[in-house]
Amino acid sequence: MSQRFRLPSGGRVDRAKTLRFRFNGRSYEGYQGDTLASALLANGVHLVARGIKYHRPRGIHAAGVEEPNALVQLGRGARSEPNARATEIELFDGLRATSVNVWPSLAHDWRSINGLFAKLLVAGFYYKTFKGTQGLWQRVYEPMIRRAAGFGRAPTLPDPDRYDHMNEHCDVLVVGGGAAGLMAALTAGRAGARVMLVDEQSEPGGWLLGCGASIDQHPAPKWVAGVVAELRGMAEVVLLPRTTAFGYYDQNYVCLLERRADHLGRAAPAYSSRQRVWHVRARHVVLAAGAHERPLVFADNDRPGIMLAGAVTTYVRRYGVLPGRRAVIFTNNDSAYETALALTQAGADVVTVIDARAEPGGALAMAAREAGIRVLDGRVVIGTRGTRRVSGVELGRLGADGSSAEPTSERLDCDLLAVSGGHSPVVHLFSQSQGRLRFDETLGAFVPGEPAQPQQMAGAINGLSSLALCLADGLRAARAALEATGFSEATTMAVPRVEPEGQSGALRPLWLVPGHKPIGRGRAKHFVDLQNDTTAADILLARREGFEAVEHMKRYTLAGFGTDQGKTANLNALAILARATGRSIAETGTTTFRPPYTPVGFGALAGTEIGALSDPIRMTPMHDWHVAHGAAFENVGQWRRPWCYPRSGETMQDAVNRECLAVRRAVGVLDASTLGKIEIVGPDAAELLNRIYTNGWKTLRVGQVRYGLMCREDGMVFDDGTTARLAPERYVMTTTTGNAAIVLDWLEEYLQTEWPELKVYCTSVTEQWAVASIAGPKADALITRLAPSLDLSDAAFPALTLREGVVAGIPARLFRISFTGEPSYEINVPSDRGLALWEAVMEAGAPLGVAPYGTEAMHVLRAEKGFIIVGQETDGTVTPLDLGLERMVSRQKDFIGRRSLGRADTRRADRKQLVGLLTDEPSVVLPEGAQLVRKDDATRAPPVPMIGHVTSSYYSAVLGRSIALALVKGGRGRHGEIIAARFDGRTVLARIGPPVFIPKPEASSDG
Amino acid sequence: MTRYSIVSLARNALSHHEHWPRLWRSPEPKPAYDAVIIGAGGHGLATAYYLAKNHGVTSVAVLEKGWLGGGNTGRNTTIVRSNYLWDESAAIYEHSLKLWEGLSQELNYNVMLSQRGVLNLAHNLHDVREGKRRVYANQLNGVDAEWLTPDQVKAFCPILNTAPDARHPVLGSTLQRRAGVARHDAVAWGYARAADARGVDLIQNCEVTGFDIKSGRVEGVVTTRGTIKTSKIGCVVAGHSSVLAGLAGFRLPIQSHPLQAMVSEPIKPVLDCVVMSAAVHVYVSQSDKGELVLGAGIDGYNSYAQRGSFHVIEAQMGALKELFPIFSRLKMMRSWGGIVDVCPDASPIIGKTPIEGLYVNCGWGTGGFKAIPGSGFAFAHTIAKNEPHALNAPFSLDRFVSGALVDEHGAAAVAH
Ligand SMILES: Cc1cc2nc3c(=O)[nH]c(=O)nc-3n(C[C@H](O)[C@H](O)[C@H](O)COP(=O)(O)OP(=O)(O)OC[C@H]3O[C@@H](n4cnc5c(N)ncnc54)[C@H](O)[C@@H]3O)c2cc1C
């Protein structure tokens, strides 16, 4: 029969909407409003998982995010998700889920044989064993361990879903929509504050949704509905269900995960992102995150059917499900009596309460007794029975100090064991926000102490257990938040009236329930962390071995290291350690709470910054032309640059050769728009340049251009480029493409931190200008066609100067600078005219044989002339002198890096210096990065002393042979020496020479 | 020291594991020691161990302000490799890797060195050039290194996105097969246990708050548990090195930055090697527990708080999803931060200081876990002999005066 354990009425499920789903291949039915967990329980399915280590059967333990056991693989194919918690998955039609880490099946899992070796698999056993030899470990033991580890599986296909991010500011962020949170949000909302109320569940209300009390004479859920409706009607209130605040950073920066489509299954609309990460900056935060119930640690406390008492209440009242008919309730506090009442009201056959306290006191306990519920006090559960589901418990009488229990003859049969060890406030976010925790002895839990940020805590998070107190606390917190943010309460709010309301009795702290045998002896296991199969014996062993620090214990036993981050385990583990070491819990301290509060998908964190958006792609104004003309592109930083323009039938090398020859013999054009351009403006502009560059800048006149080199403080070359003086107080600097932003940062860092007195502004204008660089013997002819009125004679337009004019009808700046050794002009036009300029150049140049050339030809051309490329000839360890650029280093002035150039190491004679290399075999092109050794070491086995490496290497079409630049120890003194390049198992001999292959012709001003 | 083995485990199982001894004692500090090590991270513990083992110096205390192994050693992403560019780096990291290869046996503690291979991806022509350069240098230095083409990368790590149309396509990769990961806690605990067994006092919850320095020589340390006399102090406190140097009255060229890491929920084996990428900033491996272990970039600002900024994590995930599209639906389970001590040349400082008898070992920055055995070995030598070992001579503090930097920024790609 379907849904055998569904109650005939009650709960917040919609019995009119039946949903079909599959679990481990079997079909079941549930209702709209169910979670996968409640639907499984409605069908009597308790066995849902296996423990990670001993593979013992495990059931649903909780009803929310704290669930340690019920992890499933949700969905199939590309949308499959590992390790989803059944207690959080909202049921939808067609849902499919399977148990994880079982083989061949959940019912018959072969790794349950691990139980036979349980005695060997104690905490940290793998540190003591499996270390015979490295090979054995790596080939045998480790693969075995890896195969056993892990729960679900990663999908095998890329994720088809989308994710996005939102930024939001608010006056008051309320985390948690339970009684306290709703009260706080309502108060703040009515006062007109901009409020965000977030709750991780499908609807706000929290514990009220399964609560039997009435508020202002309404059943609690109805009160919730009224408040929610009012909040939804407020323009300044944002209410986000299915939204988890998972990270709390500095300055009230709180990160939320909103699950927008997961609950819809196939019905999810295509336009919606699956999940959204919100970045919220809140002026004030109200943490009303409630409390999680703790289990009790007793012998064999892990069987399916052993559940948290509060979760049982929730399944009964909120989901209309009866998790068992013969229930035993084991508690050390009053709250579980509510469960007893709920089960009795729901028609459970037998309900027995085992209360560890000698005299259970409060109102609820009274009510339960009055309802005829059997209560055995002073008793504890000292053992359980049942294989795939709990079938009975054994009882003992607890000694006064709680350290021993006298077995009684009482044996109770049951199919449900609901446990409560008290409640732990959900202090995770508070702790993440750097607030200090305080241990409250009467509650037996950590509660928020002094906050470190503008925030309030309200409700159960403060350790309050009564509904009336929580509502009042919500009001108080909201008032404080309003005061802090400058709002005043609109109308005076009153705390709603709650019925029934009664005192609860004190909790009896009980961290480890003694059993038949001392902990660690016998077969029984006292589980502390159900997800990691950490037992009390493991913790005692850790202590024995010296892992007394709570972090050590945690790491050694893995308690709290699960996907639930130990929400139900941590305090018990800590308390057991504290008792074993004779320290108080407060002295022992907690481990650090770390974001995220609950796991957050990588996809959601990545948001839209994936694929092409993972890093902006920058394209020049001429990009489309390059594409249309078959360019092959290279990524340089974020830029796409044409690498070469192969024609049909050409190899890349053919294309590069052709482009180089065109430049040397006719004219070529390069898209140089990507070079960094920084305008430097102000009365101290020249002074700044003078301090940044190694060479002098005070003599540069308006209209002149100069090449400059800059170093880091350590004297190593950092960037180079030309800078032109546009006007008396206005310069434009060019940087290498990759370093544009870095150089601007560098200038700003110095201006802001070291030289604030300099009157100068730096502005990036890289994107404002498009640049076509024209080079070749016919460059003048080409420019003349484009700008007939411009006088290009050496006298009128000398090298290293600039002119403003009109080129192809476009206002332009022309720079006469050459990076190829050929006559050369860089034409700068406003970006939006870049393409027009380029097309005009190509048209005017056609009769001259103009060829577009890419970065590779540019590299070859400059190498033929021995010009360096920063980042290729330099790697952060090369000084200007190493490059043979002493002429660039002023002796007259100070500049960044100057002092370092005088250091002992920088003056060493055997520093690596830039040289040229010609291979013996002219057709062999050395790979860049090839290491150089002395000829005598050509075949020596490693280690071989290396004397340098190849920095640039090409085939030079114009020379008809290979050329290379290299950095070689003492290289300038080794011209003529034959050395060996070693790479890929090969050795190639080459001769060292000067780093210039096509010397500058006499009387040329460009070379 | 009780020897650990499957036999001792079985024997102890019979007595319900009730007779295992402590891994280390919990001694009160003595009034004086021959040498004091500040900081019980991996480097400090290894130093103490090698002092006792290689140099017979057993009157040693390791002072730790918190719990041993709780600094960066217990927070890092545990990548172990030795394929550094420069001879000086290759020498010390390779020596370290060789020690790693026998460490489980040497310490009689399974440090779970997992030599599953480390890929350093190249995403542009510059990366390719520098990657090859490093491979060629490694090979001539006797460090195993290979260059893989994109197809070979795909074969080695099939789930990696090597599509040519990716935003930053994979153009190749270096591979060091002997590189991999290890279990961080085990390294700290293994060294701690072995050092303790040789008589070293490990003193936790003992913060050093000052030095007793007379005429340029150390005479002792001031701690929260009293003053301890000694003539030799090794300061191994990673992100707090500049703080301690300040207490001793000198400055270090170190910047302390937060560096974050995170793990996914444990899943079944899906990634069998370590993948690092500088251009698409990611480094990821899968632990023996099944978690994907990921490292983020460093936070730009200086800090001593062991936490970083959220946007760094988001950027990290975008990059991860680029390289591993199938990881999108996995979940981040835990994130945390450490404080890394970064030198201007991204290389460590291991050696003497202006104060006689005070030695520093720091500046490991984002990549010192792999160096623990080698660094401890060399630093112990330095302290015992009052002169550096050949392995750490190039890493002296003097180099910031002489200019003889060992700059691994330019070429080492990712520094982990
Ligand atoms: C997120 C992250 C990822 C990393 N990933 C890698 C990686 O993949 N591979 C790699 O090789 N390296 C990695 N590293 C770097 C590596 O973790 C460190 O270089 C290395 O662990 C440093 O070890 P240590 O012993 O020097 O420092 P730590 O382990 O930090 O130990 C220093 C100790 O000194 C103590 N101390 C500080 N001040 C005092 C005082 N006044 N008195 C007493 N004690 C004091 C601290 O409490 C601490 O325990 C990573 C680091 C981080 C943070």
Tab-separated table of N, CA and C in Angstrom, chain A residues 766-804:
chain	number	residue	atom	x	y	z
A	766	THR	N	44.408	53.197	-23.154
A	766	THR	CA	44.649	52.072	-24.057
A	766	THR	C	43.490	51.866	-25.019
A	767	GLU	N	42.287	51.884	-24.470
A	767	GLU	CA	41.120	51.552	-25.293
A	767	GLU	C	40.671	52.736	-26.150
A	768	GLN	N	41.247	53.912	-25.885
A	768	GLN	CA	40.770	55.091	-26.594
A	768	GLN	C	41.410	55.252	-27.970
A	769	TRP	N	42.513	54.583	-28.180
A	769	TRP	CA	43.248	54.760	-29.424
A	769	TRP	C	43.420	53.432	-30.142
A	770	ALA	N	43.236	53.504	-31.452
A	770	ALA	CA	43.573	52.357	-32.290
A	770	ALA	C	44.886	52.689	-32.994
A	771	VAL	N	45.729	51.686	-33.139
A	771	VAL	CA	47.065	51.940	-33.660
A	771	VAL	C	47.393	50.994	-34.812
A	772	ALA	N	47.779	51.574	-35.920
A	772	ALA	CA	48.308	50.776	-37.019
A	772	ALA	C	49.779	51.129	-37.166
A	773	SER	N	50.612	50.103	-37.115
A	773	SER	CA	52.047	50.355	-37.227
A	773	SER	C	52.481	49.969	-38.635
A	774	ILE	N	53.003	50.969	-39.366
A	774	ILE	CA	53.392	50.765	-40.758
A	774	ILE	C	54.906	50.648	-40.799
A	775	ALA	N	55.424	49.576	-41.372
A	775	ALA	CA	56.871	49.408	-41.387
A	775	ALA	C	57.337	48.847	-42.716
A	776	GLY	N	58.471	49.302	-43.153
A	776	GLY	CA	59.054	48.769	-44.372
A	776	GLY	C	59.634	49.859	-45.226
A	777	PRO	N	60.446	49.478	-46.198
A	777	PRO	CA	61.051	50.483	-47.060
A	777	PRO	C	60.020	51.357	-47.771
A	778	LYS	N	58.820	50.810	-47.955
A	778	LYS	CA	57.816	51.626	-48.642
A	778	LYS	C	56.839	52.293	-47.677
A	779	ALA	N	57.232	52.368	-46.423
A	779	ALA	CA	56.341	52.983	-45.433
A	779	ALA	C	56.070	54.444	-45.780
A	780	ASP	N	57.140	55.169	-46.166
A	780	ASP	CA	56.940	56.576	-46.506
A	780	ASP	C	55.956	56.719	-47.653
A	781	ALA	N	56.129	55.868	-48.645
A	781	ALA	CA	55.239	55.952	-49.809
A	781	ALA	C	53.794	55.731	-49.398
A	782	LEU	N	53.606	54.800	-48.502
A	782	LEU	CA	52.250	54.506	-48.069
A	782	LEU	C	51.654	55.683	-47.289
A	783	ILE	N	52.457	56.217	-46.368
A	783	ILE	CA	51.950	57.346	-45.576
A	783	ILE	C	51.636	58.528	-46.496
A	784	THR	N	52.488	58.731	-47.471
A	784	THR	CA	52.268	59.844	-48.386
A	784	THR	C	50.919	59.710	-49.087
A	785	ARG	N	50.591	58.490	-49.436
A	785	ARG	CA	49.278	58.298	-50.078
A	785	ARG	C	48.131	58.623	-49.132
A	786	LEU	N	48.352	58.336	-47.847
A	786	LEU	CA	47.267	58.541	-46.882
A	786	LEU	C	47.215	59.985	-46.384
A	787	ALA	N	48.402	60.600	-46.309
A	787	ALA	CA	48.468	61.963	-45.755
A	787	ALA	C	49.388	62.783	-46.633
A	788	PRO	N	48.861	63.169	-47.807
A	788	PRO	CA	49.734	63.789	-48.814
A	788	PRO	C	50.398	65.069	-48.330
A	789	SER	N	49.771	65.762	-47.407
A	789	SER	CA	50.334	67.057	-47.016
A	789	SER	C	51.454	66.925	-45.989
A	790	LEU	N	51.644	65.735	-45.449
A	790	LEU	CA	52.631	65.558	-44.396
A	790	LEU	C	54.040	65.466	-44.983
A	791	ASP	N	54.931	66.276	-44.468
A	791	ASP	CA	56.329	66.245	-44.943
A	791	ASP	C	57.067	65.162	-44.165
A	792	LEU	N	57.478	64.125	-44.850
A	792	LEU	CA	58.107	62.986	-44.170
A	792	LEU	C	59.628	63.046	-44.195
A	793	SER	N	60.176	64.126	-44.690
A	793	SER	CA	61.636	64.186	-44.755
A	793	SER	C	62.218	64.108	-43.359
A	794	ASP	N	63.443	63.573	-43.277
A	794	ASP	CA	64.095	63.428	-41.978
A	794	ASP	C	64.164	64.748	-41.230
A	795	ALA	N	64.293	65.811	-41.972
A	795	ALA	CA	64.398	67.117	-41.322
A	795	ALA	C	63.059	67.545	-40.750
A	796	ALA	N	61.994	67.296	-41.490
A	796	ALA	CA	60.687	67.751	-41.034
A	796	ALA	C	60.066	66.797	-40.028
A	797	PHE	N	60.389	65.530	-40.139
A	797	PHE	CA	59.763	64.524	-39.288
A	797	PHE	C	60.835	63.511	-38.897
A	798	PRO	N	61.729	63.945	-38.005
A	798	PRO	CA	62.833	63.048	-37.653
A	798	PRO	C	62.347	61.825	-36.881
A	799	ALA	N	63.203	60.832	-36.837
A	799	ALA	CA	62.899	59.649	-36.039
A	799	ALA	C	62.672	60.085	-34.597
A	800	LEU	N	61.864	59.319	-33.878
A	800	LEU	CA	61.560	59.582	-32.478
A	800	LEU	C	60.924	60.966	-32.261
A	801	THR	N	60.000	61.257	-33.170
A	801	THR	CA	59.160	62.443	-32.948
A	801	THR	C	57.734	62.057	-33.312
A	802	LEU	N	56.823	62.927	-32.990
A	802	LEU	CA	55.447	62.688	-33.392
A	802	LEU	C	54.876	63.924	-34.045
A	803	ARG	N	53.890	63.700	-34.890
A	803	ARG	CA	53.184	64.786	-35.559
A	803	ARG	C	51.695	64.519	-35.453
A	804	GLU	N	50.938	65.614	-35.379
A	804	GLU	CA	49.502	65.447	-35.477
A	804	GLU	C	49.095	65.814	-36.880
